[in-house]
Amino acid sequence: MEENHLNRRCELLLIGGSAGSLEVLFRLLPLLRADLPFPVALVLHRRNSGDSTLSELLASKTLNPTQEVEDKEPVTPGTIYLAPADYHLLIEHNRTFSLDYSEKINFSRPSIDVTFESAAEVYGPGLVAILLSGANEDGTSGLTAVKQAGGMAVAQNPDTAQMPFMPHYAITHLPIDHVFDTIEMAAFINSLT
Amino acid sequence: MIEEEDIDLLLNDLFDLYGYDFTRYSRASLKRRIIRLCSLDKFPSFAELRYRVRNDPSYLKRFVEEVTVNVTEMFRDPAFYKSLREEVLPVLGTKPFIRVWHAGCSTGEEVYSMAILLKEANLLRRSLLYATDLNPSVLEKVRKGIFPLALMKQYSESYISSGGTADFSSYYTAQYGQAKFDSELSEKIIISTHNLVSDSSFNEFDLILCRNVLIYFDKELQDRVLKLFDASLGTLGYLALGTKETLKFSAVQHKFKQLNREKIWKKII
Ligand SMILES: C[S@@+](CC[C@H](N)C(=O)[O-])C[C@H]1O[C@@H](n2cnc3c(N)ncnc32)[C@H](O)[C@@H]1O
C-alpha cells in the first residue's frame, strides 16, 4: 500500500470523526509537527451542541493554532479548524469557509459527507481526507467524492477504532488509499508537504 | 455534475425574468440546494430544471422555498436570549416605544420567542415586532403562529435555559398535535415580505435580529446588508447576528461595539 504520497502536494487535510474519534485526536494531535504547511479541518459529530470548549481542548494538544471556524474565514495553512457544532461546513472556490444551517444529513450536522464533497470540488487532487471512528455511515459518500476528484482517502484501522463501523463501511465501499492506526496516521500526516 | 457556468445561467434567468438576485449568495451552499432540488423534483438534467424555471412562473415559488434554508427553532442558543433578557431589554425598556425587526425570520419561531421575552419584561404592550423574509410561504406560518407540538418539550427546555421562569405551555394551546401560540403575542407581529438583497430600509428600529441569514451571502453582499441595518437602526440601537456571524472586518464595524460574548452589538455612532 505504500504509495507515492510523498511527492503529492497536500493543500488541505480533512479529518472526519464520530463516536470514539475524540480519543484518537487527543493522541494524534500531539504527534503532529508544528507549522504544518497545509490547513487542517476537523468535522466531528458532537453529542452536546452547546459545548464551545472543544476547540480549546483540542488547541491544548497541539502547537498549531486551533480554532472554531467563523463564517467566510479564509482557509489558512498551518491552522487547525474545527467545524462549529450544529452547522454544516462548506468551502468556497475562493478558499473561504461557508457555514450552512440546513437540514441534518444522516442525523448529523455537521455532516462529514457535506464537507468532504464540497472540499473535493475545490481542492481536487490537493485534498487528503481521513475518516476516524464512528457508528454511522457518514463520510463514505464524502470519501468517494474525494477519490473521484483525484484526492486521497484514508481510514482509521477499524481494529483500532472504538466504533469500527464508520471506517469499516468506507473501506468496504470504496478503494481506500491507506488504512492506519494512530501512530501510522501521525507519521503519514507529518510526511505530507 | 452541474458546472459553475450552468448555475450562472440559471441565476441570470432568475434575475432577468423574476427580479430575484441570488448571484451573491454563498455559492457552495446554493449549489448544494440546487442539486438537492433537482433530485427532489426528479429533473433528469440540470437543463430541464432551467427550462422549468424559465417557462413556469408558478414553479418559481417552489424554487425559492427549496433553495433558501428555512430551518429555525424557538430559543435557539439560550445564552443569546438570556443576554437579550438581562442586558438589552432593560435598556430598551427606558424607551416609550420599542420597534424590533426580525430580518430573515423564516417560520417565526424566533419572533415568538422574542415576543415572549418582551411580555415577561412587561414591554410587549408598547412593542412592535416586524417579521420579514423574502419567502412568502414561511411568512404564512408566522401569521398562524402554529408549530408542531412534538417540539415543545425541547423548546421548553431552551426557554428555561434562557432564564424563563413561567410555565412554557401557558403560551400556547395544544390541539391536534399542534401548538397554537397566544394571539396576545401574534397581535404584536407585523408581517411583510422584504428582500435584503434588493429592498431598502423601511423604518427605524431599536433592535434588529438577523440570525443565520448572512452565512448564505458572500462577503460583499454581507457588507451591503450590514449597511442597510446600520441605516435602519436608531442611535444606541442593537444588532444581533447568528452565533457564527460577525461584524468584524465589515465596513460598519467601527460604528458598533460588541456587548459581550454573544453576537449582539450596540450602535455607538
Ligand atoms: C436559516 S433561516 C434563519 C431563521 C432564523 N433567523 C434563525 O436563526 O433561526 C434563513 C432565512 O433567511 C431567509 N432569506 C434568505 N435570503 C433572504 C433575503 N435575500 N432577504 C430576506 N430573507 C432571506 C430565508 O428565506 C430563511 O427563511
Tab-separated table of C-alpha atoms and ligand atoms in Angstrom:
chain	number	residue	atom	x	y	z
A	1	MET	CA	0.000	0.000	0.000
A	2	GLU	CA	2.943	2.381	0.338
A	3	GLU	CA	2.435	4.794	-2.491
A	4	ASN	CA	3.979	7.897	-3.832
A	5	HIS	CA	2.136	10.185	-1.456
A	6	LEU	CA	5.438	11.834	-0.681
A	7	ASN	CA	5.569	13.655	-3.974
A	8	ARG	CA	1.958	14.795	-3.874
A	9	ARG	CA	1.152	18.229	-2.541
A	10	CYS	CA	-1.462	18.414	0.183
A	11	GLU	CA	-3.442	21.644	0.016
A	12	LEU	CA	-5.993	20.707	2.637
A	13	LEU	CA	-6.289	17.884	5.150
A	14	LEU	CA	-9.779	16.945	6.318
A	15	ILE	CA	-10.454	14.695	9.275
A	16	GLY	CA	-13.976	13.423	9.939
A	17	GLY	CA	-14.987	11.533	13.049
A	18	SER	CA	-17.912	10.484	15.156
A	19	ALA	CA	-18.219	8.425	18.345
A	20	GLY	CA	-14.776	7.413	19.579
A	21	SER	CA	-12.888	9.890	17.401
A	22	LEU	CA	-12.000	12.454	20.065
A	23	GLU	CA	-9.766	9.952	21.833
A	24	VAL	CA	-7.922	9.413	18.553
A	25	LEU	CA	-7.451	13.148	18.042
A	26	PHE	CA	-6.208	13.624	21.583
A	27	ARG	CA	-3.457	11.096	20.827
A	28	LEU	CA	-2.859	12.181	17.230
A	29	LEU	CA	-2.621	15.959	17.572
A	30	PRO	CA	0.375	15.987	19.955
A	31	LEU	CA	2.275	13.808	17.469
A	32	LEU	CA	1.880	16.305	14.624
A	33	ARG	CA	4.694	18.650	13.808
A	34	ALA	CA	4.328	22.345	14.431
A	35	ASP	CA	3.969	24.616	11.375
A	36	LEU	CA	2.015	22.203	9.226
A	37	PRO	CA	2.371	23.537	5.667
A	38	PHE	CA	-1.321	22.976	4.881
A	39	PRO	CA	-4.628	23.784	6.615
A	40	VAL	CA	-6.477	21.087	8.565
A	41	ALA	CA	-10.254	20.985	9.085
A	42	LEU	CA	-11.903	18.719	11.634
A	43	VAL	CA	-15.536	17.706	11.192
A	44	LEU	CA	-16.775	15.957	14.309
A	45	HIS	CA	-20.193	14.800	15.389
A	46	ARG	CA	-20.694	16.187	18.851
A	47	ARG	CA	-23.081	14.967	21.467
A	48	ASN	CA	-23.556	18.293	23.166
A	49	SER	CA	-24.077	21.049	20.647
A	50	GLY	CA	-23.823	23.800	23.243
A	51	ASP	CA	-20.300	22.873	24.148
A	52	SER	CA	-17.890	25.519	22.929
A	53	THR	CA	-14.867	24.331	24.880
A	54	LEU	CA	-13.943	21.550	22.470
A	55	SER	CA	-11.784	23.798	20.298
A	56	GLU	CA	-9.872	24.961	23.379
A	57	LEU	CA	-9.391	21.379	24.470
A	58	LEU	CA	-8.087	20.421	21.039
A	59	ALA	CA	-5.896	23.530	20.919
A	60	SER	CA	-4.208	22.420	24.129
A	61	LYS	CA	-2.982	19.285	22.352
A	62	THR	CA	-1.089	20.904	19.507
A	63	LEU	CA	1.377	23.664	18.735
A	64	ASN	CA	-0.556	24.553	15.604
A	65	PRO	CA	-3.109	27.358	16.080
A	66	THR	CA	-6.520	25.749	16.518
A	67	GLN	CA	-9.928	27.431	16.331
A	68	GLU	CA	-13.566	27.032	15.506
A	69	VAL	CA	-14.469	28.255	12.020
A	70	GLU	CA	-16.150	31.632	11.612
A	71	ASP	CA	-18.245	32.215	8.523
A	72	LYS	CA	-16.330	33.414	5.378
A	73	GLU	CA	-12.956	32.999	7.045
A	74	PRO	CA	-10.052	32.265	4.648
A	75	VAL	CA	-8.681	28.699	4.806
A	76	THR	CA	-5.140	29.396	6.024
A	77	PRO	CA	-2.220	26.919	6.000
A	78	GLY	CA	-0.848	25.939	9.383
A	79	THR	CA	-4.199	26.375	11.118
A	80	ILE	CA	-6.371	23.589	12.503
A	81	TYR	CA	-10.064	24.425	12.081
A	82	LEU	CA	-12.979	22.831	13.862
A	83	ALA	CA	-16.433	22.767	12.265
A	84	PRO	CA	-18.795	24.545	14.694
A	85	ALA	CA	-21.490	22.460	16.348
A	86	ASP	CA	-24.816	22.486	14.539
A	87	TYR	CA	-23.640	23.940	11.211
A	88	HIS	CA	-22.557	22.224	8.020
A	89	LEU	CA	-19.105	23.336	6.920
A	90	LEU	CA	-18.579	24.138	3.232
A	91	ILE	CA	-15.678	25.557	1.248
A	92	GLU	CA	-15.999	28.170	-1.490
A	93	HIS	CA	-13.933	28.308	-4.668
A	94	ASN	CA	-12.094	31.329	-3.349
A	95	ARG	CA	-10.961	29.109	-0.449
A	96	THR	CA	-13.010	30.619	2.304
A	97	PHE	CA	-15.281	28.692	4.656
A	98	SER	CA	-19.069	28.984	4.470
A	99	LEU	CA	-21.417	27.752	7.156
A	100	ASP	CA	-24.820	26.314	6.424
A	101	TYR	CA	-27.669	25.704	8.852
A	102	SER	CA	-29.688	23.427	6.554
A	103	GLU	CA	-31.315	20.106	7.483
A	104	LYS	CA	-29.293	17.426	9.233
A	105	ILE	CA	-27.979	14.723	6.925
A	106	ASN	CA	-27.951	11.174	8.260
A	107	PHE	CA	-28.944	12.718	11.599
A	108	SER	CA	-25.766	14.790	11.580
A	109	ARG	CA	-24.937	18.482	11.476
A	110	PRO	CA	-22.104	18.994	10.727
A	111	SER	CA	-22.191	16.217	8.175
A	112	ILE	CA	-18.811	14.776	7.190
A	113	ASP	CA	-20.122	13.975	3.694
A	114	VAL	CA	-21.092	17.614	3.092
A	115	THR	CA	-17.640	18.966	3.926
A	116	PHE	CA	-15.741	16.232	2.091
A	117	GLU	CA	-17.865	16.670	-1.060
A	118	SER	CA	-17.631	20.436	-1.010
A	119	ALA	CA	-13.846	20.412	-0.473
A	120	ALA	CA	-13.372	17.778	-3.198
A	121	GLU	CA	-14.821	20.192	-5.731
A	122	VAL	CA	-12.476	22.962	-4.734
A	123	TYR	CA	-9.244	21.098	-3.965
A	124	GLY	CA	-9.454	18.035	-6.247
A	125	PRO	CA	-6.128	16.152	-6.169
A	126	GLY	CA	-4.787	18.515	-3.498
A	127	LEU	CA	-7.142	17.064	-0.899
A	128	VAL	CA	-6.359	14.384	1.696
A	129	ALA	CA	-9.303	13.131	3.767
A	130	ILE	CA	-9.211	10.850	6.793
A	131	LEU	CA	-12.181	9.074	8.352
A	132	LEU	CA	-11.996	8.063	12.005
A	133	SER	CA	-14.037	6.005	14.440
A	134	GLY	CA	-17.836	6.233	14.399
A	135	ALA	CA	-21.074	4.314	14.482
A	136	ASN	CA	-22.812	5.513	11.314
A	137	GLU	CA	-22.368	5.785	7.559
A	138	ASP	CA	-21.387	9.443	7.390
A	139	GLY	CA	-18.145	10.030	5.490
A	140	THR	CA	-18.325	7.257	2.914
A	141	SER	CA	-20.052	9.288	0.192
A	142	GLY	CA	-17.699	12.114	1.006
A	143	LEU	CA	-14.593	9.957	0.663
A	144	THR	CA	-15.954	8.643	-2.620
A	145	ALA	CA	-16.229	12.208	-3.913
A	146	VAL	CA	-12.682	12.920	-2.720
A	147	LYS	CA	-11.395	9.894	-4.674
A	148	GLN	CA	-13.364	10.828	-7.778
A	149	ALA	CA	-11.828	14.285	-7.713
A	150	GLY	CA	-8.350	12.778	-7.564
A	151	GLY	CA	-7.727	13.266	-3.852
A	152	MET	CA	-6.530	10.734	-1.312
A	153	ALA	CA	-8.783	8.741	1.045
A	154	VAL	CA	-7.573	7.362	4.357
A	155	ALA	CA	-9.447	5.430	7.059
A	156	GLN	CA	-8.601	4.592	10.622
A	157	ASN	CA	-7.896	0.896	11.016
A	158	PRO	CA	-11.257	-0.416	12.305
A	159	ASP	CA	-9.423	-2.829	14.619
A	160	THR	CA	-8.069	0.178	16.482
A	161	ALA	CA	-11.329	2.145	16.453
A	162	GLN	CA	-13.612	2.362	19.454
A	163	MET	CA	-16.501	2.304	16.957
A	164	PRO	CA	-15.273	0.400	13.906
A	165	PHE	CA	-18.459	0.726	11.827
A	166	MET	CA	-17.762	4.067	10.142
A	167	PRO	CA	-14.213	3.402	8.855
A	168	HIS	CA	-15.145	-0.198	8.059
A	169	TYR	CA	-18.121	0.928	5.998
A	170	ALA	CA	-15.850	3.235	3.990
A	171	ILE	CA	-13.197	0.556	3.452
A	172	THR	CA	-15.775	-1.868	2.082
A	173	HIS	CA	-17.401	0.694	-0.215
A	174	LEU	CA	-14.526	2.428	-1.949
A	175	PRO	CA	-10.875	1.919	-2.838
A	176	ILE	CA	-9.233	3.454	0.236
A	177	ASP	CA	-5.613	4.527	-0.239
A	178	HIS	CA	-4.456	3.829	3.304
A	179	VAL	CA	-5.721	2.204	6.482
A	180	PHE	CA	-3.769	3.437	9.507
A	181	ASP	CA	-3.617	3.242	13.274
A	182	THR	CA	-2.953	6.480	15.172
A	183	ILE	CA	0.862	6.256	15.082
A	184	GLU	CA	0.931	5.484	11.364
A	185	MET	CA	-1.544	8.280	10.739
A	186	ALA	CA	0.695	10.790	12.521
A	187	ALA	CA	3.746	9.703	10.524
A	188	PHE	CA	1.730	9.938	7.320
A	189	ILE	CA	0.438	13.441	8.063
A	190	ASN	CA	3.903	14.629	9.068
A	191	SER	CA	5.276	13.354	5.749
A	192	LEU	CA	2.735	15.322	3.685
A	193	THR	CA	4.022	18.506	2.131
B	1	MET	CA	-22.359	17.154	-12.453
B	2	ILE	CA	-23.506	20.757	-12.505
B	3	GLU	CA	-20.962	23.274	-13.737
B	4	GLU	CA	-20.484	26.727	-12.310
B	5	GLU	CA	-21.447	28.223	-15.677
B	6	ASP	CA	-24.809	26.409	-15.566
B	7	ILE	CA	-25.551	27.945	-12.197
B	8	ASP	CA	-24.594	31.375	-13.543
B	9	LEU	CA	-27.058	30.963	-16.400
B	10	LEU	CA	-29.855	29.937	-14.074
B	11	LEU	CA	-29.159	32.829	-11.716
B	12	ASN	CA	-29.211	35.242	-14.645
B	13	ASP	CA	-32.598	33.865	-15.711
B	14	LEU	CA	-33.985	34.314	-12.217
B	15	PHE	CA	-32.860	37.903	-12.153
B	16	ASP	CA	-33.906	38.815	-15.695
B	17	LEU	CA	-37.300	37.113	-15.575
B	18	TYR	CA	-38.336	37.487	-11.963
B	19	GLY	CA	-36.049	40.043	-10.320
B	20	TYR	CA	-34.678	37.618	-7.727
B	21	ASP	CA	-30.942	38.136	-7.340
B	22	PHE	CA	-29.109	35.132	-5.928
B	23	THR	CA	-25.794	35.911	-7.602
B	24	ARG	CA	-24.100	36.980	-4.388
B	25	TYR	CA	-25.248	34.046	-2.309
B	26	SER	CA	-22.594	31.648	-0.945
B	27	ARG	CA	-22.065	29.516	-3.991
B	28	ALA	CA	-21.152	26.269	-2.228
B	29	SER	CA	-24.387	26.159	-0.273
B	30	LEU	CA	-26.552	27.414	-3.139
B	31	LYS	CA	-25.191	24.768	-5.476
B	32	ARG	CA	-25.937	22.044	-2.965
B	33	ARG	CA	-29.510	23.296	-2.622
B	34	ILE	CA	-29.972	23.365	-6.406
B	35	ILE	CA	-28.639	19.816	-6.770
B	36	ARG	CA	-30.947	18.756	-3.941
B	37	LEU	CA	-33.936	20.344	-5.706
B	38	CYS	CA	-33.034	18.609	-8.983
B	39	SER	CA	-33.159	15.291	-7.221
B	40	LEU	CA	-36.275	16.081	-5.115
B	41	ASP	CA	-38.251	17.083	-8.189
B	42	LYS	CA	-36.658	14.364	-10.327
B	43	PHE	CA	-35.294	16.523	-13.116
B	44	PRO	CA	-33.305	14.227	-15.408
B	45	SER	CA	-30.809	17.010	-16.019
B	46	PHE	CA	-29.955	20.499	-14.971
B	47	ALA	CA	-31.142	21.825	-18.332
B	48	GLU	CA	-34.637	20.592	-17.518
B	49	LEU	CA	-34.670	22.418	-14.217
B	50	ARG	CA	-33.590	25.570	-16.005
B	51	TYR	CA	-36.283	25.131	-18.644
B	52	ARG	CA	-38.939	24.732	-15.945
B	53	VAL	CA	-37.776	27.802	-14.053
B	54	ARG	CA	-37.771	29.867	-17.247
B	55	ASN	CA	-41.132	28.748	-18.513
B	56	ASP	CA	-43.264	28.081	-15.478
B	57	PRO	CA	-43.617	31.157	-13.261
B	58	SER	CA	-45.574	29.098	-10.723
B	59	TYR	CA	-42.522	26.902	-10.202
B	60	LEU	CA	-40.576	29.946	-9.055
B	61	LYS	CA	-42.310	29.787	-5.676
B	62	ARG	CA	-41.106	26.256	-5.099
B	63	PHE	CA	-37.622	27.118	-6.284
B	64	VAL	CA	-37.280	29.984	-3.807
B	65	GLU	CA	-38.733	27.893	-0.980
B	66	GLU	CA	-36.392	24.994	-1.530
B	67	VAL	CA	-33.218	26.841	-2.412
B	68	THR	CA	-33.293	29.030	0.674
B	69	VAL	CA	-32.745	27.331	4.010
B	70	ASN	CA	-35.640	27.765	6.432
B	71	VAL	CA	-34.501	25.721	9.412
B	72	THR	CA	-35.166	27.531	12.690
B	73	GLU	CA	-36.041	26.919	16.357
B	74	MET	CA	-37.525	28.675	19.361
B	75	PHE	CA	-34.979	29.943	21.877
B	76	ARG	CA	-32.141	28.563	19.794
B	77	ASP	CA	-28.866	29.371	21.660
B	78	PRO	CA	-30.459	30.011	25.085
B	79	ALA	CA	-27.441	32.047	26.236
B	80	PHE	CA	-28.189	34.534	23.469
B	81	TYR	CA	-31.764	35.010	24.665
B	82	LYS	CA	-30.571	35.256	28.247
B	83	SER	CA	-28.334	38.111	27.231
B	84	LEU	CA	-31.266	39.828	25.487
B	85	ARG	CA	-33.304	39.480	28.690
B	86	GLU	CA	-30.637	40.716	31.018
B	87	GLU	CA	-28.715	43.298	29.044
B	88	VAL	CA	-30.786	44.548	26.126
B	89	LEU	CA	-34.408	44.620	27.288
B	90	PRO	CA	-33.744	46.675	30.434
B	91	VAL	CA	-32.222	49.384	28.213
B	92	LEU	CA	-34.988	49.189	25.606
B	93	GLY	CA	-37.456	49.433	28.471
B	94	THR	CA	-36.447	53.036	29.039
B	95	LYS	CA	-37.962	53.959	25.666
B	96	PRO	CA	-41.603	54.884	25.248
B	97	PHE	CA	-41.985	52.625	22.240
B	98	ILE	CA	-39.933	49.649	21.009
B	99	ARG	CA	-39.527	48.516	17.414
B	100	VAL	CA	-37.875	45.186	16.689
B	101	TRP	CA	-37.047	43.854	13.203
B	102	HIS	CA	-36.506	40.158	12.538
B	103	ALA	CA	-34.887	40.124	9.093
B	104	GLY	CA	-34.979	36.641	7.530
B	105	CYS	CA	-37.365	35.403	10.225
B	106	SER	CA	-38.289	32.173	8.409
B	107	THR	CA	-41.338	30.499	10.011
B	108	GLY	CA	-41.253	32.786	13.025
B	109	GLU	CA	-40.032	30.679	15.949
B	110	GLU	CA	-37.500	33.390	16.747
B	111	VAL	CA	-40.166	36.117	16.587
B	112	TYR	CA	-42.468	34.327	19.024
B	113	SER	CA	-39.514	33.724	21.349
B	114	MET	CA	-38.814	37.440	21.303
B	115	ALA	CA	-42.456	38.285	21.920
B	116	ILE	CA	-42.359	36.041	24.996
B	117	LEU	CA	-39.251	37.836	26.291
B	118	LEU	CA	-40.935	41.215	25.790
B	119	LYS	CA	-44.064	40.039	27.545
B	120	GLU	CA	-42.086	38.763	30.512
B	121	ALA	CA	-40.282	42.116	30.713
B	122	ASN	CA	-43.676	43.853	30.679
B	123	LEU	CA	-42.772	45.579	27.438
B	124	LEU	CA	-44.920	43.769	24.912
B	125	ARG	CA	-47.755	46.284	25.098
B	126	ARG	CA	-45.523	49.058	23.806
B	127	SER	CA	-43.580	46.976	21.316
B	128	LEU	CA	-43.985	46.016	17.669
B	129	LEU	CA	-42.144	43.114	16.065
B	130	TYR	CA	-41.604	43.353	12.317
B	131	ALA	CA	-41.141	39.898	10.819
B	132	THR	CA	-39.776	39.866	7.280
B	133	ASP	CA	-38.445	37.278	4.861
B	134	LEU	CA	-38.098	37.032	1.093
B	135	ASN	CA	-40.111	33.810	1.063
B	136	PRO	CA	-43.899	34.423	1.330
B	137	SER	CA	-44.647	30.801	2.274
B	138	VAL	CA	-42.724	30.911	5.541
B	139	LEU	CA	-44.475	34.172	6.444
B	140	GLU	CA	-47.826	32.409	6.246
B	141	LYS	CA	-46.636	30.257	9.147
B	142	VAL	CA	-45.559	33.284	11.144
B	143	ARG	CA	-49.053	34.657	10.751
B	144	LYS	CA	-50.629	31.447	12.077
B	145	GLY	CA	-48.241	31.022	14.999
B	146	ILE	CA	-48.756	27.264	14.945
B	147	PHE	CA	-45.785	24.960	15.499
B	148	PRO	CA	-45.514	21.187	15.982
B	149	LEU	CA	-46.441	20.123	19.495
B	150	ALA	CA	-43.729	17.470	19.451
B	151	LEU	CA	-41.049	20.182	19.556
B	152	MET	CA	-42.452	21.926	22.625
B	153	LYS	CA	-40.518	19.816	25.107
B	154	GLN	CA	-37.209	20.841	23.549
B	155	TYR	CA	-38.330	24.474	23.212
B	156	SER	CA	-39.453	24.497	26.820
B	157	GLU	CA	-36.010	23.325	27.926
B	158	SER	CA	-34.317	26.032	25.868
B	159	TYR	CA	-36.783	28.582	27.255
B	160	ILE	CA	-35.819	27.607	30.795
B	161	SER	CA	-32.083	27.792	29.977
B	162	SER	CA	-32.693	31.278	28.604
B	163	GLY	CA	-33.840	32.336	32.065
B	164	GLY	CA	-37.581	31.769	31.580
B	165	THR	CA	-39.460	31.016	34.792
B	166	ALA	CA	-43.070	30.753	33.637
B	167	ASP	CA	-44.766	27.544	32.572
B	168	PHE	CA	-43.861	27.476	28.864
B	169	SER	CA	-47.080	25.653	27.992
B	170	SER	CA	-49.061	28.644	29.228
B	171	TYR	CA	-48.102	30.439	25.990
B	172	TYR	CA	-49.908	28.064	23.653
B	173	THR	CA	-52.959	25.899	23.288
B	174	ALA	CA	-52.393	22.328	22.219
B	175	GLN	CA	-54.666	20.833	19.613
B	176	TYR	CA	-54.326	18.040	17.061
B	177	GLY	CA	-50.595	17.708	17.545
B	178	GLN	CA	-50.058	21.437	17.096
B	179	ALA	CA	-49.249	24.235	19.485
B	180	LYS	CA	-51.034	27.483	18.694
B	181	PHE	CA	-49.375	30.476	20.308
B	182	ASP	CA	-51.487	33.134	22.035
B	183	SER	CA	-52.956	35.903	19.938
B	184	GLU	CA	-51.630	38.295	22.563
B	185	LEU	CA	-48.210	37.531	21.046
B	186	SER	CA	-49.184	37.404	17.366
B	187	GLU	CA	-51.107	40.684	17.599
B	188	LYS	CA	-47.815	42.468	18.065
B	189	ILE	CA	-46.207	40.933	14.993
B	190	ILE	CA	-46.264	42.769	11.673
B	191	ILE	CA	-45.537	40.536	8.728
B	192	SER	CA	-44.182	41.529	5.344
B	193	THR	CA	-42.001	40.202	2.559
B	194	HIS	CA	-38.698	42.014	2.324
B	195	ASN	CA	-35.715	41.021	0.233
B	196	LEU	CA	-32.448	42.020	1.884
B	197	VAL	CA	-30.707	41.995	-1.495
B	198	SER	CA	-32.957	44.455	-3.283
B	199	ASP	CA	-35.274	46.211	-0.810
B	200	SER	CA	-34.283	49.229	1.209
B	201	SER	CA	-34.707	50.430	4.743
B	202	PHE	CA	-38.369	50.839	5.761
B	203	ASN	CA	-38.325	52.100	9.340
B	204	GLU	CA	-36.092	52.928	12.260
B	205	PHE	CA	-35.585	50.192	14.821
B	206	ASP	CA	-34.284	49.762	18.349
B	207	LEU	CA	-33.262	46.159	17.825
B	208	ILE	CA	-32.577	44.252	14.612
B	209	LEU	CA	-32.137	40.481	14.655
B	210	CYS	CA	-30.752	38.825	11.553
B	211	ARG	CA	-29.525	35.401	12.555
B	212	ASN	CA	-28.239	32.686	10.260
B	213	VAL	CA	-29.095	34.630	7.138
B	214	LEU	CA	-25.765	36.328	6.394
B	215	ILE	CA	-23.987	32.951	6.263
B	216	TYR	CA	-25.795	32.394	2.951
B	217	PHE	CA	-24.314	35.581	1.452
B	218	ASP	CA	-20.824	36.304	0.174
B	219	LYS	CA	-18.686	38.955	1.868
B	220	GLU	CA	-19.723	41.767	-0.431
B	221	LEU	CA	-23.432	41.158	-0.005
B	222	GLN	CA	-22.952	40.769	3.744
B	223	ASP	CA	-21.371	44.187	3.787
B	224	ARG	CA	-24.232	45.729	1.836
B	225	VAL	CA	-26.832	44.218	4.145
B	226	LEU	CA	-24.943	45.343	7.230
B	227	LYS	CA	-25.026	48.885	5.864
B	228	LEU	CA	-28.767	48.547	5.424
B	229	PHE	CA	-29.067	47.529	9.076
B	230	ASP	CA	-26.864	50.384	10.148
B	231	ALA	CA	-29.128	52.783	8.270
B	232	SER	CA	-32.213	51.216	9.871
B	233	LEU	CA	-31.056	51.444	13.480
B	234	GLY	CA	-31.760	54.365	15.769
B	235	THR	CA	-28.940	55.759	17.877
B	236	LEU	CA	-27.896	53.287	20.556
B	237	GLY	CA	-29.896	50.575	18.793
B	238	TYR	CA	-28.848	46.941	18.902
B	239	LEU	CA	-27.941	44.488	16.153
B	240	ALA	CA	-27.975	40.726	16.796
B	241	LEU	CA	-26.444	38.159	14.440
B	242	GLY	CA	-26.145	34.360	14.468
B	243	THR	CA	-23.562	32.643	16.678
B	244	LYS	CA	-21.073	32.212	13.844
B	245	GLU	CA	-21.621	35.550	12.125
B	246	THR	CA	-19.673	38.704	12.799
B	247	LEU	CA	-19.432	42.435	12.178
B	248	LYS	CA	-15.666	42.177	12.365
B	249	PHE	CA	-13.979	43.177	9.095
B	250	SER	CA	-17.202	44.782	7.805
B	251	ALA	CA	-17.431	48.387	6.649
B	252	VAL	CA	-19.647	49.364	9.579
B	253	GLN	CA	-17.721	47.703	12.388
B	254	HIS	CA	-16.323	50.957	13.792
B	255	LYS	CA	-19.858	52.181	14.433
B	256	PHE	CA	-20.667	49.297	16.719
B	257	LYS	CA	-19.479	47.871	19.997
B	258	GLN	CA	-19.982	44.208	20.894
B	259	LEU	CA	-21.813	43.804	24.225
B	260	ASN	CA	-20.335	40.562	25.485
B	261	ARG	CA	-19.576	37.065	24.202
B	262	GLU	CA	-22.932	36.840	22.441
B	263	LYS	CA	-23.281	38.210	18.928
B	264	ILE	CA	-25.018	41.416	19.980
B	265	TRP	CA	-23.663	44.849	19.041
B	266	LYS	CA	-24.698	48.290	20.167
B	267	LYS	CA	-24.607	51.143	17.694
B	268	ILE	CA	-22.373	53.800	19.168
B	269	ILE	CA	-22.330	56.409	16.376
C	1	LIG	C1	-31.817	29.620	8.389
C	1	LIG	S1	-33.162	30.735	8.288
C	1	LIG	C2	-32.913	31.701	9.750
C	1	LIG	C3	-34.106	31.755	10.635
C	1	LIG	C4	-33.912	32.419	11.986
C	1	LIG	N1	-33.459	33.797	11.864
C	1	LIG	C5	-32.943	31.605	12.844
C	1	LIG	O1	-31.794	31.993	13.030
C	1	LIG	O2	-33.356	30.561	13.358
C	1	LIG	C6	-32.703	31.799	6.934
C	1	LIG	C7	-33.871	32.646	6.391
C	1	LIG	O3	-33.341	33.711	5.588
C	1	LIG	C8	-34.241	33.949	4.537
C	1	LIG	N2	-33.568	34.683	3.456
C	1	LIG	C9	-32.665	34.213	2.569
C	1	LIG	N3	-32.316	35.178	1.688
C	1	LIG	C10	-33.015	36.288	2.052
C	1	LIG	C11	-33.088	37.609	1.526
C	1	LIG	N4	-32.390	37.962	0.455
C	1	LIG	N5	-33.918	38.505	2.129
C	1	LIG	C12	-34.643	38.141	3.221
C	1	LIG	N6	-34.605	36.904	3.756
C	1	LIG	C13	-33.805	35.984	3.179
C	1	LIG	C14	-34.697	32.565	4.142
C	1	LIG	O4	-35.911	32.609	3.415
C	1	LIG	C15	-34.814	31.883	5.501
C	1	LIG	O5	-36.131	31.964	5.986
